[in-house]
Amino acid sequence: MHTEPAEVLTNAAWDAAQVTAQLSIVVPFKDFDVAPLAGRLLDGANAAGAIVPIIFVDDGSANPAYRKRLWAALSAASQPCQMMALRRNVGRAKVRNYLCQVARTTYLLYLDADMWPDRPDFLARYLAWIAQGGVDVIYGGRSANTVALTGPEYELHRLMTVERETLPASTRRESPAYHFYSCNFVVRRDILDAYPLDEQFTGWGWEDCEWACRVAEKYQIRHEDNSASHLGLLTAPQILQKYDESIGNFSLMLDKRPALITGTSLYKVARLIGLLHVQALMAPLARWMAESRLLPMSMRMRGLMFYKASLYAPVVGRRP
């Protein structure tokens, strides 16, 4: 993969500290203020008493002010820090593969830009597991313990995160690949180098689940309780737009990994909608359910599921 950064900045600690470090933290971002996250990560690395290189890559932000704020936090840090800016947006899969190429440590900790480590010893726990040996991949989980965006317009996404995505490690271990998200995970760099994220996934969603399926055929995807909060909550219309953007990726996932998808409730509902030929009716009704503040949250969450299923129904219907 050829990706050329337009800007590369390293602080004074960068070159001197690369040899001894075992783990790098790598964070892609776009049009998001990651300076507070940088401070949180630096505090965690210092508290752990470890040298932890921290790499941020700007994947095509329109506003350079985000980089200026970030570099103000990184430039004088005692931890080795690097900030890069890509010339254009390359997307979730490609930028994560790029980070694998630029990092040099044995292990990488990937965090999404809108994640916030829940525990002060978040980083120390990952380092301890690595020190014990035998780590291939660890997914730490996500939560809504810390909330940056408040108000009734964000409550649906917060509740959805709590009920559907904030699962304990004991539950996630029942289906390690299906319950994997790329928002907060440690991976051995040679594994990701050999099994890069599939860059055919260019829309929203599913690329991390597909990657986990491939990796799980040879390596252990371990689930632990070391969560980070998802700060980037969305309004109901924004969630629905993400679902609109996910149709192509779902189709690709269904082609590549049908066994993982065909047993899910989402697939079964989508198939039923197609068989009954009610997609044209269901999609607007489900959208109304999701967006209506007159309905209880349980009904609004069902609306989200039915809307996604109605979008996927034509894809499912094309299968034999």
XYZ file of C-alpha atoms in Angstrom:
320
model
C 0.000 0.000 0.000
C 1.378 3.395 -0.961
C 0.202 6.272 1.219
C 2.309 9.415 1.325
C 1.883 11.793 4.285
C 1.893 15.521 3.621
C 3.288 16.265 7.082
C 5.308 14.299 9.642
C 6.236 15.739 13.023
C 8.158 13.955 15.792
C 9.044 15.243 19.236
C 12.490 15.197 20.854
C 11.853 11.854 22.586
C 10.916 10.015 19.390
C 14.230 8.651 18.057
C 15.833 7.835 21.393
C 13.023 5.671 22.719
C 12.117 3.364 19.829
C 14.390 0.448 20.675
C 13.048 -0.571 24.081
C 9.300 -0.037 23.600
C 7.015 -3.075 23.242
C 3.735 -1.303 22.508
C 2.772 1.710 20.400
C -0.558 3.513 20.578
C -1.895 4.375 17.122
C -4.869 6.688 16.589
C -6.355 7.757 13.256
C -8.562 10.840 13.319
C -10.517 13.112 11.004
C -12.142 16.409 11.948
C -12.082 15.547 15.646
C -10.325 17.174 18.592
C -7.994 14.440 19.860
C -5.830 16.699 22.056
C -7.696 15.646 25.251
C -7.233 11.969 24.313
C -3.502 12.594 23.764
C -3.266 13.997 27.292
C -5.120 11.003 28.718
C -2.802 8.570 26.925
C 0.342 10.426 27.985
C -0.821 10.368 31.614
C -1.487 6.633 31.344
C 1.929 5.888 29.844
C 3.734 7.923 32.488
C 1.727 6.307 35.297
C 2.617 2.865 33.935
C 6.301 3.754 34.054
C 6.762 2.535 30.477
C 8.022 3.984 27.223
C 5.057 3.954 24.860
C 5.331 5.608 21.430
C 2.135 7.434 20.490
C 1.260 7.992 16.814
C -1.635 10.088 15.553
C -2.538 10.194 11.845
C -4.863 12.846 10.455
C -6.876 11.119 7.737
C -7.820 14.199 5.737
C -9.253 16.702 8.226
C -10.596 19.859 6.621
C -9.591 22.015 9.592
C -5.847 22.190 10.433
C -6.684 23.581 13.883
C -7.161 20.010 15.132
C -3.526 19.212 14.306
C -2.272 22.400 15.944
C -4.045 21.572 19.195
C -2.797 17.997 19.070
C 0.820 18.946 18.435
C 0.712 21.394 21.334
C -0.068 18.399 23.560
C 2.523 16.068 21.990
C 5.517 18.232 21.149
C 6.959 18.659 24.659
C 5.904 15.243 26.008
C 8.478 12.957 27.597
C 6.933 10.004 25.748
C 7.943 9.506 22.084
C 5.241 11.066 19.911
C 4.632 11.379 16.203
C 1.917 13.199 14.288
C 1.265 12.725 10.578
C -1.246 14.175 8.146
C -2.306 12.348 4.993
C -2.841 14.290 1.787
C -6.397 13.012 1.448
C -8.886 10.857 3.289
C -8.153 7.166 2.633
C -10.802 5.559 4.860
C -10.961 3.369 7.942
C -9.339 0.205 6.616
C -6.528 1.824 4.672
C -5.460 4.268 7.383
C -5.281 1.465 9.942
C -3.153 -0.616 7.592
C -0.930 2.411 7.082
C -0.424 2.783 10.828
C 0.746 -0.817 10.952
C 3.443 0.047 8.406
C 4.731 3.172 10.161
C 4.822 1.765 13.708
C 7.869 -0.283 14.749
C 6.984 -1.963 18.036
C 5.962 -5.612 18.445
C 2.451 -4.675 19.578
C 0.027 -1.941 18.559
C -2.890 -0.513 20.513
C -5.509 0.868 18.141
C -7.947 3.437 19.487
C -10.590 5.341 17.591
C -10.365 9.103 17.902
C -13.648 9.327 19.835
C -12.732 6.743 22.474
C -11.802 7.592 26.072
C -10.043 5.035 28.322
C -12.296 4.341 31.292
C -9.649 3.383 33.848
C -6.499 5.242 34.907
C -4.623 1.925 34.565
C -6.113 1.211 31.107
C -2.706 1.190 29.441
C -0.964 -0.546 32.346
C -3.404 -3.462 32.068
C -2.639 -3.969 28.378
C 1.095 -3.796 29.107
C 0.728 -6.390 31.876
C -1.101 -8.824 29.586
C 1.578 -8.386 26.927
C 4.300 -9.021 29.523
C 2.626 -12.309 30.479
C 3.202 -13.518 26.906
C 1.101 -15.326 24.349
C -0.937 -12.329 23.198
C -2.162 -12.288 19.598
C -5.152 -9.931 19.740
C -6.976 -8.423 22.723
C -10.235 -6.506 22.434
C -10.902 -4.482 25.580
C -14.507 -3.506 24.972
C -16.423 -0.260 24.754
C -18.770 1.589 27.078
C -20.742 4.764 27.622
C -19.308 5.422 31.088
C -18.010 8.846 30.056
C -20.363 11.020 28.007
C -19.228 14.174 26.216
C -22.392 14.852 24.209
C -25.498 15.167 26.352
C -29.099 15.971 25.604
C -32.179 14.085 24.453
C -30.970 13.945 20.844
C -28.034 11.704 21.892
C -29.858 9.517 24.389
C -30.900 6.890 21.837
C -27.316 6.223 20.785
C -26.120 6.212 24.393
C -28.731 3.631 25.337
C -27.980 1.565 22.222
C -24.294 1.567 23.172
C -25.109 0.456 26.719
C -27.534 -2.316 25.756
C -25.992 -3.699 22.552
C -22.289 -2.858 22.556
C -21.270 -2.637 26.219
C -20.932 -6.355 26.726
C -18.763 -8.000 29.385
C -15.813 -10.050 28.188
C -17.542 -13.231 29.393
C -20.361 -12.636 26.877
C -18.093 -11.497 24.052
C -15.986 -14.653 24.371
C -18.965 -16.718 23.182
C -18.465 -15.305 19.660
C -15.028 -13.641 19.619
C -15.027 -12.480 15.987
C -18.627 -11.244 15.880
C -18.184 -9.172 19.051
C -14.909 -7.607 17.939
C -14.650 -3.879 17.194
C -11.555 -2.058 15.994
C -12.145 0.878 18.348
C -9.992 -0.464 21.228
C -7.729 -3.432 20.590
C -4.151 -4.623 20.882
C -2.646 -6.676 18.083
C 0.747 -8.170 17.400
C 2.071 -6.130 14.507
C 3.221 -9.091 12.425
C -0.335 -10.493 12.510
C -1.867 -7.307 11.152
C 0.951 -7.063 8.624
C 0.105 -10.563 7.355
C -3.670 -10.070 7.665
C -4.392 -6.427 6.808
C -7.861 -4.980 6.952
C -9.638 -5.529 3.638
C -9.549 -2.206 1.792
C -12.501 -3.241 -0.372
C -14.615 -2.118 2.602
C -14.965 1.577 1.835
C -18.306 2.488 3.403
C -19.296 2.283 7.045
C -19.073 -0.820 9.193
C -18.262 -4.531 8.958
C -14.564 -4.242 8.018
C -13.422 -4.992 11.565
C -15.747 -7.992 11.922
C -14.509 -9.443 8.632
C -10.896 -8.938 9.693
C -11.565 -10.674 13.001
C -13.086 -13.654 11.166
C -9.943 -14.131 9.073
C -7.576 -13.709 11.993
C -9.576 -16.010 14.281
C -8.944 -18.916 11.899
C -5.299 -18.942 12.987
C -4.894 -16.750 16.062
C -6.672 -16.175 19.356
C -8.900 -13.120 19.637
C -8.937 -12.596 23.357
C -11.628 -10.558 25.104
C -10.914 -8.696 28.331
C -12.709 -6.066 30.393
C -10.584 -2.979 29.684
C -13.111 -0.666 28.144
C -13.010 2.780 26.625
C -16.015 5.058 26.390
C -17.443 6.007 23.029
C -17.597 9.806 23.126
C -18.794 10.247 19.545
C -22.493 9.726 20.126
C -24.777 10.399 17.166
C -28.301 11.707 16.781
C -30.940 9.368 15.368
C -30.725 10.877 11.838
C -26.938 10.499 11.933
C -27.214 6.828 12.939
C -29.647 6.202 10.098
C -27.264 7.885 7.668
C -24.487 5.543 8.816
C -26.788 2.615 8.114
C -27.405 4.018 4.626
C -23.626 4.089 4.101
C -23.220 0.479 5.286
C -25.172 -1.349 2.577
C -22.175 -1.994 0.324
C -20.053 -3.216 3.211
C -22.826 -5.520 4.414
C -23.115 -6.999 0.928
C -19.371 -7.578 0.826
C -19.417 -9.127 4.299
C -22.265 -11.444 3.337
C -20.328 -12.594 0.275
C -17.128 -13.176 2.227
C -18.474 -14.532 5.531
C -22.033 -15.815 5.066
C -21.785 -18.295 7.929
C -21.295 -15.470 10.437
C -24.238 -13.425 9.138
C -27.001 -15.840 8.149
C -27.694 -16.957 11.709
C -28.192 -13.438 13.085
C -31.533 -11.844 13.910
C -30.671 -8.978 11.570
C -30.302 -11.329 8.598
C -33.488 -13.237 9.438
C -35.550 -10.054 9.729
C -34.087 -8.695 6.489
C -34.954 -11.942 4.724
C -38.514 -11.872 6.080
C -38.987 -8.266 4.930
C -37.859 -9.289 1.461
C -40.078 -12.367 1.318
C -43.116 -10.310 2.338
C -42.201 -7.526 -0.123
C -42.722 -4.836 2.520
C -39.417 -2.961 2.268
C -41.046 0.129 0.725
C -43.423 0.281 3.694
C -41.032 -0.809 6.410
C -38.153 1.593 5.727
C -40.090 4.866 6.249
C -42.054 3.411 9.162
C -38.885 2.217 10.880
C -37.212 5.584 10.282
C -40.170 7.326 11.907
C -39.992 4.948 14.878
C -36.273 5.627 15.371
C -36.593 9.400 15.120
C -39.820 9.890 17.098
C -39.348 11.174 20.633
C -42.965 10.267 21.343
C -42.081 6.572 21.514
C -40.265 4.802 24.357
C -36.586 4.111 23.811
C -37.202 0.376 23.443
C -39.462 1.032 20.453
C -37.011 3.510 18.952
C -34.217 0.934 19.149
C -36.458 -1.578 17.392
C -36.992 1.071 14.751
C -33.239 1.272 14.192
C -33.006 -2.488 13.762
C -35.972 -2.651 11.381
C -34.583 0.234 9.334
C -31.226 -1.479 8.951
C -32.945 -4.770 8.090
C -35.088 -3.068 5.461
C -31.966 -1.586 3.870
C -30.308 -4.998 3.810
C -33.381 -6.865 2.531
C -32.565 -6.426 -1.196
C -29.003 -7.628 -0.559
C -30.272 -10.698 1.283
C -32.909 -11.303 -1.396
C -30.265 -11.607 -4.110
C -28.802 -14.650 -2.417
C -29.968 -18.092 -3.619
